[in-house]
């Protein structure tokens, strides 16, 4: 493997949201590190990272703006969701839909 995708995703989110003070007193985010870790996690197939990279490419947020690259990220997640539901409604979702709490 190329590392732990969950840890890479967590670091990507951390760097996207963490603000640090530079030497000149300005506050800045570490966008480049965020993109680096989110990209690594997305290559490993992490669904949250794929969604985050899709959004970043769609909006041009720390990455080149590219609708087609955004779509590639989003399509992978959509494909996984479709695979889950193609075999029928997962039991937990069905129970929620029917208002059954699962307790006997």
PDB file of C-alpha atoms in Angstrom:
ATOM      1  CA  UNK A   1       0.000   0.000   0.000  1.00  0.00           C
ATOM      2  CA  UNK A   2       0.838   3.660  -0.092  1.00  0.00           C
ATOM      3  CA  UNK A   3       0.015   4.383   3.533  1.00  0.00           C
ATOM      4  CA  UNK A   4      -3.152   4.524   5.585  1.00  0.00           C
ATOM      5  CA  UNK A   5      -5.907   6.200   3.567  1.00  0.00           C
ATOM      6  CA  UNK A   6      -7.925   7.068   6.688  1.00  0.00           C
ATOM      7  CA  UNK A   7      -4.908   8.801   8.241  1.00  0.00           C
ATOM      8  CA  UNK A   8      -4.119  10.611   4.980  1.00  0.00           C
ATOM      9  CA  UNK A   9      -7.725  11.799   4.734  1.00  0.00           C
ATOM     10  CA  UNK A  10      -7.669  12.985   8.353  1.00  0.00           C
ATOM     11  CA  UNK A  11      -4.451  14.925   7.743  1.00  0.00           C
ATOM     12  CA  UNK A  12      -5.918  16.433   4.562  1.00  0.00           C
ATOM     13  CA  UNK A  13      -8.970  17.645   6.471  1.00  0.00           C
ATOM     14  CA  UNK A  14      -6.788  18.906   9.326  1.00  0.00           C
ATOM     15  CA  UNK A  15      -4.568  20.946   7.013  1.00  0.00           C
ATOM     16  CA  UNK A  16      -7.608  22.268   5.130  1.00  0.00           C
ATOM     17  CA  UNK A  17      -9.056  23.640   8.355  1.00  0.00           C
ATOM     18  CA  UNK A  18      -6.016  24.441  10.481  1.00  0.00           C
ATOM     19  CA  UNK A  19      -4.831  28.011  10.464  1.00  0.00           C
ATOM     20  CA  UNK A  20      -1.269  28.773  11.359  1.00  0.00           C
ATOM     21  CA  UNK A  21       0.541  32.039  11.883  1.00  0.00           C
ATOM     22  CA  UNK A  22       3.425  32.807   9.555  1.00  0.00           C
ATOM     23  CA  UNK A  23       6.600  34.687  10.479  1.00  0.00           C
ATOM     24  CA  UNK A  24       5.108  37.992   9.308  1.00  0.00           C
ATOM     25  CA  UNK A  25       2.119  37.538  11.614  1.00  0.00           C
ATOM     26  CA  UNK A  26      -0.353  36.639   8.883  1.00  0.00           C
ATOM     27  CA  UNK A  27      -2.663  33.671   9.351  1.00  0.00           C
ATOM     28  CA  UNK A  28      -2.797  31.115   6.566  1.00  0.00           C
ATOM     29  CA  UNK A  29      -4.052  27.633   5.835  1.00  0.00           C
ATOM     30  CA  UNK A  30      -1.801  24.879   4.580  1.00  0.00           C
ATOM     31  CA  UNK A  31      -3.720  24.227   1.356  1.00  0.00           C
ATOM     32  CA  UNK A  32      -0.840  22.500  -0.439  1.00  0.00           C
ATOM     33  CA  UNK A  33      -0.454  19.944   2.359  1.00  0.00           C
ATOM     34  CA  UNK A  34      -4.201  19.466   2.446  1.00  0.00           C
ATOM     35  CA  UNK A  35      -4.331  18.717  -1.282  1.00  0.00           C
ATOM     36  CA  UNK A  36      -1.305  16.414  -1.001  1.00  0.00           C
ATOM     37  CA  UNK A  37      -2.869  14.244   1.710  1.00  0.00           C
ATOM     38  CA  UNK A  38      -6.362  14.288   0.192  1.00  0.00           C
ATOM     39  CA  UNK A  39      -4.908  13.288  -3.167  1.00  0.00           C
ATOM     40  CA  UNK A  40      -2.960  10.398  -1.618  1.00  0.00           C
ATOM     41  CA  UNK A  41      -6.089   9.174   0.184  1.00  0.00           C
ATOM     42  CA  UNK A  42      -8.196   9.524  -2.975  1.00  0.00           C
ATOM     43  CA  UNK A  43      -5.707   7.471  -5.006  1.00  0.00           C
ATOM     44  CA  UNK A  44      -6.085   4.785  -2.321  1.00  0.00           C
ATOM     45  CA  UNK A  45      -9.862   4.968  -2.865  1.00  0.00           C
ATOM     46  CA  UNK A  46     -10.977   6.763   0.300  1.00  0.00           C
ATOM     47  CA  UNK A  47     -14.563   7.918  -0.404  1.00  0.00           C
ATOM     48  CA  UNK A  48     -14.319  11.113   1.663  1.00  0.00           C
ATOM     49  CA  UNK A  49     -11.088  12.063  -0.066  1.00  0.00           C
ATOM     50  CA  UNK A  50     -12.615  11.348  -3.472  1.00  0.00           C
ATOM     51  CA  UNK A  51     -15.524  13.653  -2.624  1.00  0.00           C
ATOM     52  CA  UNK A  52     -13.169  16.337  -1.278  1.00  0.00           C
ATOM     53  CA  UNK A  53     -10.948  16.196  -4.346  1.00  0.00           C
ATOM     54  CA  UNK A  54     -14.014  16.273  -6.576  1.00  0.00           C
ATOM     55  CA  UNK A  55     -15.173  19.449  -4.852  1.00  0.00           C
ATOM     56  CA  UNK A  56     -11.717  21.022  -4.996  1.00  0.00           C
ATOM     57  CA  UNK A  57     -11.429  20.374  -8.737  1.00  0.00           C
ATOM     58  CA  UNK A  58     -14.984  21.540  -9.391  1.00  0.00           C
ATOM     59  CA  UNK A  59     -14.380  24.836  -7.570  1.00  0.00           C
ATOM     60  CA  UNK A  60     -10.662  25.225  -8.322  1.00  0.00           C
ATOM     61  CA  UNK A  61      -9.956  25.266  -4.605  1.00  0.00           C
ATOM     62  CA  UNK A  62      -6.231  24.548  -4.248  1.00  0.00           C
ATOM     63  CA  UNK A  63      -6.235  22.641  -7.547  1.00  0.00           C
ATOM     64  CA  UNK A  64      -6.713  23.526 -11.200  1.00  0.00           C
ATOM     65  CA  UNK A  65     -10.415  23.990 -11.926  1.00  0.00           C
ATOM     66  CA  UNK A  66     -11.510  20.983 -13.977  1.00  0.00           C
ATOM     67  CA  UNK A  67     -15.049  19.700 -14.336  1.00  0.00           C
ATOM     68  CA  UNK A  68     -13.875  16.449 -15.926  1.00  0.00           C
ATOM     69  CA  UNK A  69     -11.431  15.690 -13.094  1.00  0.00           C
ATOM     70  CA  UNK A  70     -14.134  16.526 -10.549  1.00  0.00           C
ATOM     71  CA  UNK A  71     -16.510  14.154 -12.322  1.00  0.00           C
ATOM     72  CA  UNK A  72     -13.961  11.314 -12.248  1.00  0.00           C
ATOM     73  CA  UNK A  73     -13.727  11.655  -8.471  1.00  0.00           C
ATOM     74  CA  UNK A  74     -17.489  11.881  -7.981  1.00  0.00           C
ATOM     75  CA  UNK A  75     -18.231   9.017 -10.393  1.00  0.00           C
ATOM     76  CA  UNK A  76     -16.061   6.608  -8.399  1.00  0.00           C
ATOM     77  CA  UNK A  77     -18.063   7.325  -5.240  1.00  0.00           C
ATOM     78  CA  UNK A  78     -21.369   7.141  -7.136  1.00  0.00           C
ATOM     79  CA  UNK A  79     -20.346   3.793  -8.615  1.00  0.00           C
ATOM     80  CA  UNK A  80     -19.748   2.398  -5.122  1.00  0.00           C
ATOM     81  CA  UNK A  81     -23.114   3.632  -3.890  1.00  0.00           C
ATOM     82  CA  UNK A  82     -24.806   2.113  -6.931  1.00  0.00           C
ATOM     83  CA  UNK A  83     -23.034  -1.209  -6.278  1.00  0.00           C
ATOM     84  CA  UNK A  84     -24.407  -1.290  -2.729  1.00  0.00           C
ATOM     85  CA  UNK A  85     -27.961  -0.605  -3.839  1.00  0.00           C
ATOM     86  CA  UNK A  86     -27.901  -2.797  -6.966  1.00  0.00           C
ATOM     87  CA  UNK A  87     -28.221  -5.890  -4.785  1.00  0.00           C
ATOM     88  CA  UNK A  88     -31.318  -4.436  -3.109  1.00  0.00           C
ATOM     89  CA  UNK A  89     -31.890  -2.140  -0.202  1.00  0.00           C
ATOM     90  CA  UNK A  90     -29.367  -2.732   2.627  1.00  0.00           C
ATOM     91  CA  UNK A  91     -31.185  -4.072   5.700  1.00  0.00           C
ATOM     92  CA  UNK A  92     -30.286  -1.132   7.938  1.00  0.00           C
ATOM     93  CA  UNK A  93     -31.637   1.357   5.393  1.00  0.00           C
ATOM     94  CA  UNK A  94     -34.775  -0.741   4.904  1.00  0.00           C
ATOM     95  CA  UNK A  95     -35.411  -0.848   8.662  1.00  0.00           C
ATOM     96  CA  UNK A  96     -35.072   2.927   8.921  1.00  0.00           C
ATOM     97  CA  UNK A  97     -37.353   3.395   5.925  1.00  0.00           C
ATOM     98  CA  UNK A  98     -39.977   1.177   7.555  1.00  0.00           C
ATOM     99  CA  UNK A  99     -39.623   2.900  10.926  1.00  0.00           C
ATOM    100  CA  UNK A 100     -38.295  -0.227  12.640  1.00  0.00           C
ATOM    101  CA  UNK A 101     -35.670   0.518  15.275  1.00  0.00           C
ATOM    102  CA  UNK A 102     -34.134  -2.980  15.236  1.00  0.00           C
ATOM    103  CA  UNK A 103     -34.795  -3.646  18.928  1.00  0.00           C
ATOM    104  CA  UNK A 104     -36.919  -6.563  19.971  1.00  0.00           C
TER     105      UNK A 104
END
